[in-house]
């Protein structure tokens, strides 16, 4: 099994000890396999990253549970309902989900990452064909958050999401 070949997987091992049924759930694992075109090695890496990211964002008490709005704090909820990140109601011509990110002032980096994690895991059924990300507002110098721009690709590597295109305006 590919997961056995990965050595640095402390968060995965912690999740496995907490709730083996959650970690071994077939539907959960299929999300990651589908994202990585049924490549077991890549899916295993994504699962390990998923638990590392989830542990860092939500703590060990939420490691083996589905994140709900009840798990989000006040700042996370403000980030969620700010309108700065939305999944548009319509799809593109290829039937892909469109994720609109409006850059600007707002919530702290951790709240934005927690919002993104929550949104992604909540909308996994609509992500079969991949996601198109549209980032608007890059011309605004104050909108660029270097910490977020470094961490955002890390969260994409930890979620069962296939980003097929990124458009920056």
Tab-separated table of N, CA and C in Angstrom, residues 3-126:
chain	number	residue	atom	x	y	z
A	3	UNK	N	0.482	4.254	1.170
A	3	UNK	CA	0.589	5.005	2.419
A	3	UNK	C	1.693	4.447	3.325
A	4	UNK	N	1.936	3.160	3.243
A	4	UNK	CA	2.987	2.540	4.057
A	4	UNK	C	4.376	3.007	3.646
A	5	UNK	N	4.522	3.461	2.399
A	5	UNK	CA	5.824	3.889	1.884
A	5	UNK	C	6.180	5.317	2.292
A	6	UNK	N	5.208	6.063	2.819
A	6	UNK	CA	5.440	7.443	3.232
A	6	UNK	C	5.885	7.442	4.694
A	7	UNK	N	7.030	8.059	4.956
A	7	UNK	CA	7.594	8.013	6.310
A	7	UNK	C	7.110	9.158	7.193
A	8	UNK	N	7.015	10.348	6.663
A	8	UNK	CA	6.644	11.528	7.452
A	8	UNK	C	5.127	11.709	7.399
A	9	UNK	N	4.421	11.038	8.280
A	9	UNK	CA	2.953	11.076	8.274
A	9	UNK	C	2.385	11.041	9.691
A	10	UNK	N	2.917	11.902	10.544
A	10	UNK	CA	2.501	11.927	11.952
A	10	UNK	C	1.015	12.246	12.099
A	11	UNK	N	0.515	13.234	11.359
A	11	UNK	CA	-0.899	13.607	11.461
A	11	UNK	C	-1.793	12.474	10.954
A	12	UNK	N	-1.382	11.811	9.891
A	12	UNK	CA	-2.137	10.666	9.378
A	12	UNK	C	-2.187	9.564	10.428
A	13	UNK	N	-1.050	9.265	11.039
A	13	UNK	CA	-1.004	8.228	12.076
A	13	UNK	C	-1.870	8.603	13.278
A	14	UNK	N	-1.862	9.884	13.643
A	14	UNK	CA	-2.707	10.342	14.746
A	14	UNK	C	-4.179	10.145	14.393
A	15	UNK	N	-4.550	10.487	13.174
A	15	UNK	CA	-5.938	10.300	12.727
A	15	UNK	C	-6.305	8.822	12.728
A	16	UNK	N	-5.387	7.993	12.299
A	16	UNK	CA	-5.620	6.548	12.266
A	16	UNK	C	-5.851	5.993	13.667
A	17	UNK	N	-5.124	6.504	14.653
A	17	UNK	CA	-5.330	6.075	16.040
A	17	UNK	C	-6.656	6.564	16.585
A	18	UNK	N	-7.041	7.805	16.232
A	18	UNK	CA	-8.295	8.379	16.736
A	18	UNK	C	-9.514	7.669	16.183
A	19	UNK	N	-9.532	7.448	14.864
A	19	UNK	CA	-10.729	6.879	14.232
A	19	UNK	C	-10.361	6.167	12.935
A	20	UNK	N	-9.990	4.884	13.027
A	20	UNK	CA	-9.604	4.142	11.830
A	20	UNK	C	-10.715	4.072	10.772
A	21	UNK	N	-11.964	4.036	11.205
A	21	UNK	CA	-13.081	3.981	10.246
A	21	UNK	C	-13.126	5.236	9.389
A	22	UNK	N	-12.904	6.395	9.978
A	22	UNK	CA	-12.906	7.650	9.236
A	22	UNK	C	-11.773	7.654	8.204
A	23	UNK	N	-10.584	7.258	8.629
A	23	UNK	CA	-9.406	7.283	7.757
A	23	UNK	C	-9.530	6.261	6.628
A	24	UNK	N	-10.115	5.101	6.911
A	24	UNK	CA	-10.224	4.036	5.912
A	24	UNK	C	-11.538	4.077	5.126
A	25	UNK	N	-12.365	5.084	5.362
A	25	UNK	CA	-13.638	5.180	4.659
A	25	UNK	C	-13.418	5.188	3.148
A	26	UNK	N	-14.095	4.300	2.466
A	26	UNK	CA	-13.906	4.134	1.022
A	26	UNK	C	-14.246	5.398	0.232
A	27	UNK	N	-15.336	6.050	0.571
A	27	UNK	CA	-15.731	7.287	-0.139
A	27	UNK	C	-14.708	8.400	0.071
A	28	UNK	N	-14.193	8.501	1.291
A	28	UNK	CA	-13.174	9.497	1.606
A	28	UNK	C	-11.932	9.273	0.748
A	29	UNK	N	-11.472	8.054	0.691
A	29	UNK	CA	-10.262	7.746	-0.085
A	29	UNK	C	-10.494	7.913	-1.586
A	30	UNK	N	-11.695	7.590	-2.040
A	30	UNK	CA	-12.004	7.752	-3.466
A	30	UNK	C	-11.938	9.209	-3.907
A	31	UNK	N	-12.285	10.125	-3.007
A	31	UNK	CA	-12.174	11.551	-3.342
A	31	UNK	C	-10.747	11.888	-3.785
A	32	UNK	N	-9.781	11.373	-3.065
A	32	UNK	CA	-8.381	11.666	-3.349
A	32	UNK	C	-7.896	10.903	-4.584
A	33	UNK	N	-8.344	9.674	-4.748
A	33	UNK	CA	-7.965	8.913	-5.937
A	33	UNK	C	-8.512	9.566	-7.205
A	34	UNK	N	-9.757	10.013	-7.161
A	34	UNK	CA	-10.347	10.677	-8.337
A	34	UNK	C	-9.608	11.973	-8.664
A	35	UNK	N	-9.235	12.712	-7.650
A	35	UNK	CA	-8.521	13.967	-7.864
A	35	UNK	C	-7.206	13.716	-8.589
A	36	UNK	N	-6.537	12.636	-8.242
A	36	UNK	CA	-5.230	12.332	-8.825
A	36	UNK	C	-5.319	11.260	-9.914
A	37	UNK	N	-6.439	11.232	-10.625
A	37	UNK	CA	-6.629	10.322	-11.769
A	37	UNK	C	-6.295	8.876	-11.437
A	38	UNK	N	-6.741	8.444	-10.270
A	38	UNK	CA	-6.580	7.071	-9.792
A	38	UNK	C	-5.120	6.647	-9.628
A	39	UNK	N	-4.249	7.606	-9.381
A	39	UNK	CA	-2.840	7.323	-9.120
A	39	UNK	C	-2.690	7.123	-7.610
A	40	UNK	N	-2.473	5.891	-7.155
A	40	UNK	CA	-2.447	5.631	-5.709
A	40	UNK	C	-1.315	6.353	-4.968
A	41	UNK	N	-0.160	6.506	-5.601
A	41	UNK	CA	0.962	7.190	-4.943
A	41	UNK	C	0.626	8.660	-4.702
A	42	UNK	N	0.113	9.334	-5.714
A	42	UNK	CA	-0.231	10.750	-5.582
A	42	UNK	C	-1.386	10.933	-4.597
A	43	UNK	N	-2.369	10.032	-4.653
A	43	UNK	CA	-3.503	10.116	-3.728
A	43	UNK	C	-3.042	9.908	-2.283
A	44	UNK	N	-2.106	9.004	-2.067
A	44	UNK	CA	-1.579	8.764	-0.716
A	44	UNK	C	-0.875	10.010	-0.183
A	45	UNK	N	-0.079	10.643	-1.027
A	45	UNK	CA	0.585	11.890	-0.616
A	45	UNK	C	-0.439	12.971	-0.284
A	46	UNK	N	-1.491	13.053	-1.086
A	46	UNK	CA	-2.524	14.069	-0.862
A	46	UNK	C	-3.271	13.794	0.454
A	47	UNK	N	-3.519	12.528	0.760
A	47	UNK	CA	-4.199	12.173	2.013
A	47	UNK	C	-3.329	12.562	3.214
A	48	UNK	N	-2.036	12.267	3.141
A	48	UNK	CA	-1.119	12.626	4.237
A	48	UNK	C	-1.091	14.138	4.407
A	49	UNK	N	-0.996	14.879	3.298
A	49	UNK	CA	-1.009	16.352	3.374
A	49	UNK	C	-2.336	16.863	3.927
A	50	UNK	N	-3.420	16.182	3.562
A	50	UNK	CA	-4.750	16.569	4.041
A	50	UNK	C	-4.796	16.555	5.566
A	51	UNK	N	-4.328	15.465	6.153
A	51	UNK	CA	-4.364	15.368	7.611
A	51	UNK	C	-3.378	16.332	8.269
A	52	UNK	N	-2.239	16.594	7.636
A	52	UNK	CA	-1.303	17.588	8.171
A	52	UNK	C	-1.948	18.969	8.182
A	53	UNK	N	-2.585	19.325	7.065
A	53	UNK	CA	-3.222	20.637	6.959
A	53	UNK	C	-4.395	20.740	7.923
A	54	UNK	N	-5.199	19.707	7.997
A	54	UNK	CA	-6.369	19.717	8.876
A	54	UNK	C	-5.957	19.838	10.339
A	55	UNK	N	-4.903	19.136	10.720
A	55	UNK	CA	-4.394	19.231	12.089
A	55	UNK	C	-3.922	20.649	12.381
A	56	UNK	N	-3.192	21.250	11.460
A	56	UNK	CA	-2.686	22.600	11.655
A	56	UNK	C	-3.777	23.658	11.694
A	57	UNK	N	-4.830	23.467	10.921
A	57	UNK	CA	-5.904	24.469	10.853
A	57	UNK	C	-6.971	24.291	11.929
A	58	UNK	N	-7.308	23.039	12.257
A	58	UNK	CA	-8.460	22.790	13.126
A	58	UNK	C	-8.135	22.052	14.423
A	59	UNK	N	-6.900	21.608	14.589
A	59	UNK	CA	-6.515	20.940	15.826
A	59	UNK	C	-6.852	19.465	15.849
A	60	UNK	N	-6.300	18.763	16.811
A	60	UNK	CA	-6.462	17.304	16.887
A	60	UNK	C	-7.893	16.884	17.197
A	61	UNK	N	-8.648	17.749	17.888
A	61	UNK	CA	-10.025	17.375	18.230
A	61	UNK	C	-10.933	17.290	16.999
A	62	UNK	N	-10.527	17.911	15.892
A	62	UNK	CA	-11.334	17.881	14.665
A	62	UNK	C	-10.684	17.077	13.544
A	63	UNK	N	-9.632	16.376	13.867
A	63	UNK	CA	-8.858	15.672	12.841
A	63	UNK	C	-9.652	14.584	12.131
A	64	UNK	N	-10.507	13.903	12.847
A	64	UNK	CA	-11.236	12.783	12.239
A	64	UNK	C	-12.740	13.029	12.230
A	65	UNK	N	-13.109	14.247	11.916
A	65	UNK	CA	-14.529	14.548	11.760
A	65	UNK	C	-14.702	15.474	10.576
A	66	UNK	N	-15.889	15.472	10.035
A	66	UNK	CA	-16.214	16.387	8.951
A	66	UNK	C	-16.355	17.787	9.539
A	67	UNK	N	-15.648	18.739	8.961
A	67	UNK	CA	-15.691	20.113	9.458
A	67	UNK	C	-17.030	20.738	9.063
A	68	UNK	N	-17.703	21.308	10.047
A	68	UNK	CA	-18.977	21.999	9.813
A	68	UNK	C	-18.820	23.455	10.234
A	69	UNK	N	-19.841	24.252	9.987
A	69	UNK	CA	-19.786	25.656	10.400
A	69	UNK	C	-19.635	25.791	11.914
A	70	UNK	N	-20.119	24.820	12.654
A	70	UNK	CA	-19.968	24.854	14.114
A	70	UNK	C	-18.494	24.816	14.529
A	71	UNK	N	-17.623	24.302	13.663
A	71	UNK	CA	-16.197	24.225	13.969
A	71	UNK	C	-15.443	25.498	13.605
A	72	UNK	N	-16.123	26.433	12.950
A	72	UNK	CA	-15.501	27.691	12.546
A	72	UNK	C	-15.703	28.739	13.628
A	73	UNK	N	-14.687	29.562	13.874
A	73	UNK	CA	-14.834	30.617	14.877
A	73	UNK	C	-15.397	31.884	14.216
A	74	UNK	N	-15.514	32.935	14.995
A	74	UNK	CA	-16.132	34.173	14.510
A	74	UNK	C	-15.395	34.737	13.298
A	75	UNK	N	-14.084	34.760	13.359
A	75	UNK	CA	-13.312	35.302	12.237
A	75	UNK	C	-13.447	34.426	10.985
A	76	UNK	N	-13.504	33.110	11.176
A	76	UNK	CA	-13.715	32.208	10.043
A	76	UNK	C	-15.067	32.474	9.391
A	77	UNK	N	-16.079	32.666	10.212
A	77	UNK	CA	-17.428	32.925	9.689
A	77	UNK	C	-17.475	34.247	8.933
A	78	UNK	N	-16.760	35.263	9.455
A	78	UNK	CA	-16.695	36.540	8.734
A	78	UNK	C	-16.013	36.348	7.386
A	79	UNK	N	-14.948	35.552	7.347
A	79	UNK	CA	-14.261	35.263	6.087
A	79	UNK	C	-15.184	34.493	5.141
A	80	UNK	N	-15.950	33.560	5.701
A	80	UNK	CA	-16.857	32.749	4.892
A	80	UNK	C	-17.939	33.594	4.233
A	81	UNK	N	-18.505	34.526	4.990
A	81	UNK	CA	-19.626	35.316	4.481
A	81	UNK	C	-19.216	36.695	3.959
A	82	UNK	N	-17.907	36.948	3.846
A	82	UNK	CA	-17.440	38.249	3.351
A	82	UNK	C	-17.706	38.442	1.865
A	83	UNK	N	-17.864	37.356	1.148
A	83	UNK	CA	-18.056	37.451	-0.297
A	83	UNK	C	-16.743	37.491	-1.062
A	84	UNK	N	-15.606	37.405	-0.354
A	84	UNK	CA	-14.312	37.450	-1.026
A	84	UNK	C	-13.962	36.133	-1.702
A	85	UNK	N	-14.637	35.068	-1.338
A	85	UNK	CA	-14.434	33.769	-1.982
A	85	UNK	C	-15.804	33.148	-2.195
A	86	UNK	N	-16.081	32.818	-3.443
A	86	UNK	CA	-17.401	32.259	-3.759
A	86	UNK	C	-17.271	31.138	-4.765
A	87	UNK	N	-18.141	30.194	-4.637
A	87	UNK	CA	-18.315	29.196	-5.678
A	87	UNK	C	-19.529	29.667	-6.460
A	88	UNK	N	-19.303	29.984	-7.727
A	88	UNK	CA	-20.377	30.550	-8.542
A	88	UNK	C	-21.455	29.508	-8.812
A	89	UNK	N	-22.715	29.947	-8.934
A	89	UNK	CA	-23.811	28.997	-9.129
A	89	UNK	C	-23.796	28.311	-10.495
A	90	UNK	N	-23.181	28.935	-11.491
A	90	UNK	CA	-23.123	28.314	-12.810
A	90	UNK	C	-21.734	27.738	-13.056
A	91	UNK	N	-21.657	26.827	-13.995
A	91	UNK	CA	-20.398	26.169	-14.354
A	91	UNK	C	-19.852	26.804	-15.641
A	92	UNK	N	-18.604	26.509	-15.971
A	92	UNK	CA	-18.079	26.969	-17.247
A	92	UNK	C	-18.585	26.031	-18.358
A	93	UNK	N	-18.170	26.276	-19.592
A	93	UNK	CA	-18.687	25.487	-20.725
A	93	UNK	C	-18.342	24.013	-20.640
A	94	UNK	N	-17.298	23.675	-19.933
A	94	UNK	CA	-16.896	22.277	-19.778
A	94	UNK	C	-17.547	21.628	-18.557
A	95	UNK	N	-18.418	22.367	-17.852
A	95	UNK	CA	-19.112	21.822	-16.689
A	95	UNK	C	-18.294	21.862	-15.414
A	96	UNK	N	-17.260	22.686	-15.391
A	96	UNK	CA	-16.394	22.767	-14.216
A	96	UNK	C	-16.886	23.842	-13.251
A	97	UNK	N	-16.650	23.601	-11.965
A	97	UNK	CA	-16.970	24.551	-10.917
A	97	UNK	C	-16.075	25.779	-11.065
A	98	UNK	N	-16.646	26.968	-10.844
A	98	UNK	CA	-15.873	28.209	-10.901
A	98	UNK	C	-15.783	28.778	-9.493
A	99	UNK	N	-14.554	28.970	-9.039
A	99	UNK	CA	-14.287	29.514	-7.713
A	99	UNK	C	-13.742	30.922	-7.901
A	100	UNK	N	-14.486	31.924	-7.468
A	100	UNK	CA	-14.084	33.322	-7.590
A	100	UNK	C	-13.441	33.780	-6.298
A	101	UNK	N	-12.221	34.308	-6.400
A	101	UNK	CA	-11.490	34.843	-5.246
A	101	UNK	C	-11.297	36.336	-5.493
A	102	UNK	N	-11.854	37.167	-4.641
A	102	UNK	CA	-11.689	38.612	-4.761
A	102	UNK	C	-10.663	39.043	-3.729
A	103	UNK	N	-9.553	39.550	-4.218
A	103	UNK	CA	-8.464	39.952	-3.336
A	103	UNK	C	-8.842	41.254	-2.634
A	104	UNK	N	-8.282	41.455	-1.482
A	104	UNK	CA	-8.541	42.683	-0.756
A	104	UNK	C	-8.337	42.489	0.727
A	105	UNK	N	-8.578	43.532	1.450
A	105	UNK	CA	-8.445	43.472	2.894
A	105	UNK	C	-9.534	42.559	3.441
A	106	UNK	N	-9.322	42.090	4.603
A	106	UNK	CA	-10.325	41.223	5.189
A	106	UNK	C	-9.728	40.363	6.269
A	107	UNK	N	-10.172	39.153	6.318
A	107	UNK	CA	-9.803	38.226	7.379
A	107	UNK	C	-8.309	37.905	7.350
A	108	UNK	N	-7.818	37.423	8.464
A	108	UNK	CA	-6.430	36.993	8.575
A	108	UNK	C	-6.213	35.727	7.741
A	109	UNK	N	-4.962	35.436	7.473
A	109	UNK	CA	-4.598	34.303	6.618
A	109	UNK	C	-5.192	32.995	7.112
A	110	UNK	N	-5.094	32.708	8.412
A	110	UNK	CA	-5.589	31.424	8.921
A	110	UNK	C	-7.095	31.297	8.709
A	111	UNK	N	-7.839	32.374	8.895
A	111	UNK	CA	-9.289	32.329	8.674
A	111	UNK	C	-9.600	32.067	7.204
A	112	UNK	N	-8.815	32.658	6.304
A	112	UNK	CA	-9.020	32.422	4.869
A	112	UNK	C	-8.712	30.974	4.501
A	113	UNK	N	-7.678	30.430	5.084
A	113	UNK	CA	-7.330	29.036	4.812
A	113	UNK	C	-8.386	28.083	5.375
A	114	UNK	N	-8.863	28.363	6.572
A	114	UNK	CA	-9.913	27.533	7.171
A	114	UNK	C	-11.202	27.608	6.338
A	115	UNK	N	-11.521	28.818	5.859
A	115	UNK	CA	-12.678	28.993	4.985
A	115	UNK	C	-12.513	28.163	3.715
A	116	UNK	N	-11.337	28.219	3.111
A	116	UNK	CA	-11.086	27.476	1.877
A	116	UNK	C	-11.180	25.973	2.102
A	117	UNK	N	-10.630	25.500	3.210
A	117	UNK	CA	-10.694	24.076	3.542
A	117	UNK	C	-12.158	23.648	3.707
A	118	UNK	N	-12.902	24.410	4.483
A	118	UNK	CA	-14.312	24.105	4.723
A	118	UNK	C	-15.093	24.083	3.408
A	119	UNK	N	-14.935	25.122	2.582
A	119	UNK	CA	-15.655	25.198	1.313
A	119	UNK	C	-15.315	24.029	0.396
A	120	UNK	N	-14.047	23.697	0.309
A	120	UNK	CA	-13.622	22.620	-0.584
A	120	UNK	C	-14.186	21.272	-0.150
A	121	UNK	N	-14.128	20.972	1.120
A	121	UNK	CA	-14.609	19.679	1.599
A	121	UNK	C	-16.137	19.603	1.585
A	122	UNK	N	-16.776	20.740	1.592
A	122	UNK	CA	-18.241	20.780	1.550
A	122	UNK	C	-18.762	20.564	0.128
A	123	UNK	N	-17.954	20.879	-0.873
A	123	UNK	CA	-18.399	20.846	-2.265
A	123	UNK	C	-17.679	19.791	-3.096
A	124	UNK	N	-17.316	18.681	-2.500
A	124	UNK	CA	-16.526	17.679	-3.214
A	124	UNK	C	-17.282	17.022	-4.364
A	125	UNK	N	-18.602	16.899	-4.276
A	125	UNK	CA	-19.347	16.251	-5.344
A	125	UNK	C	-19.298	17.055	-6.639
A	126	UNK	N	-19.212	18.365	-6.530
A	126	UNK	CA	-19.214	19.206	-7.722
A	126	UNK	C	-17.823	19.357	-8.328
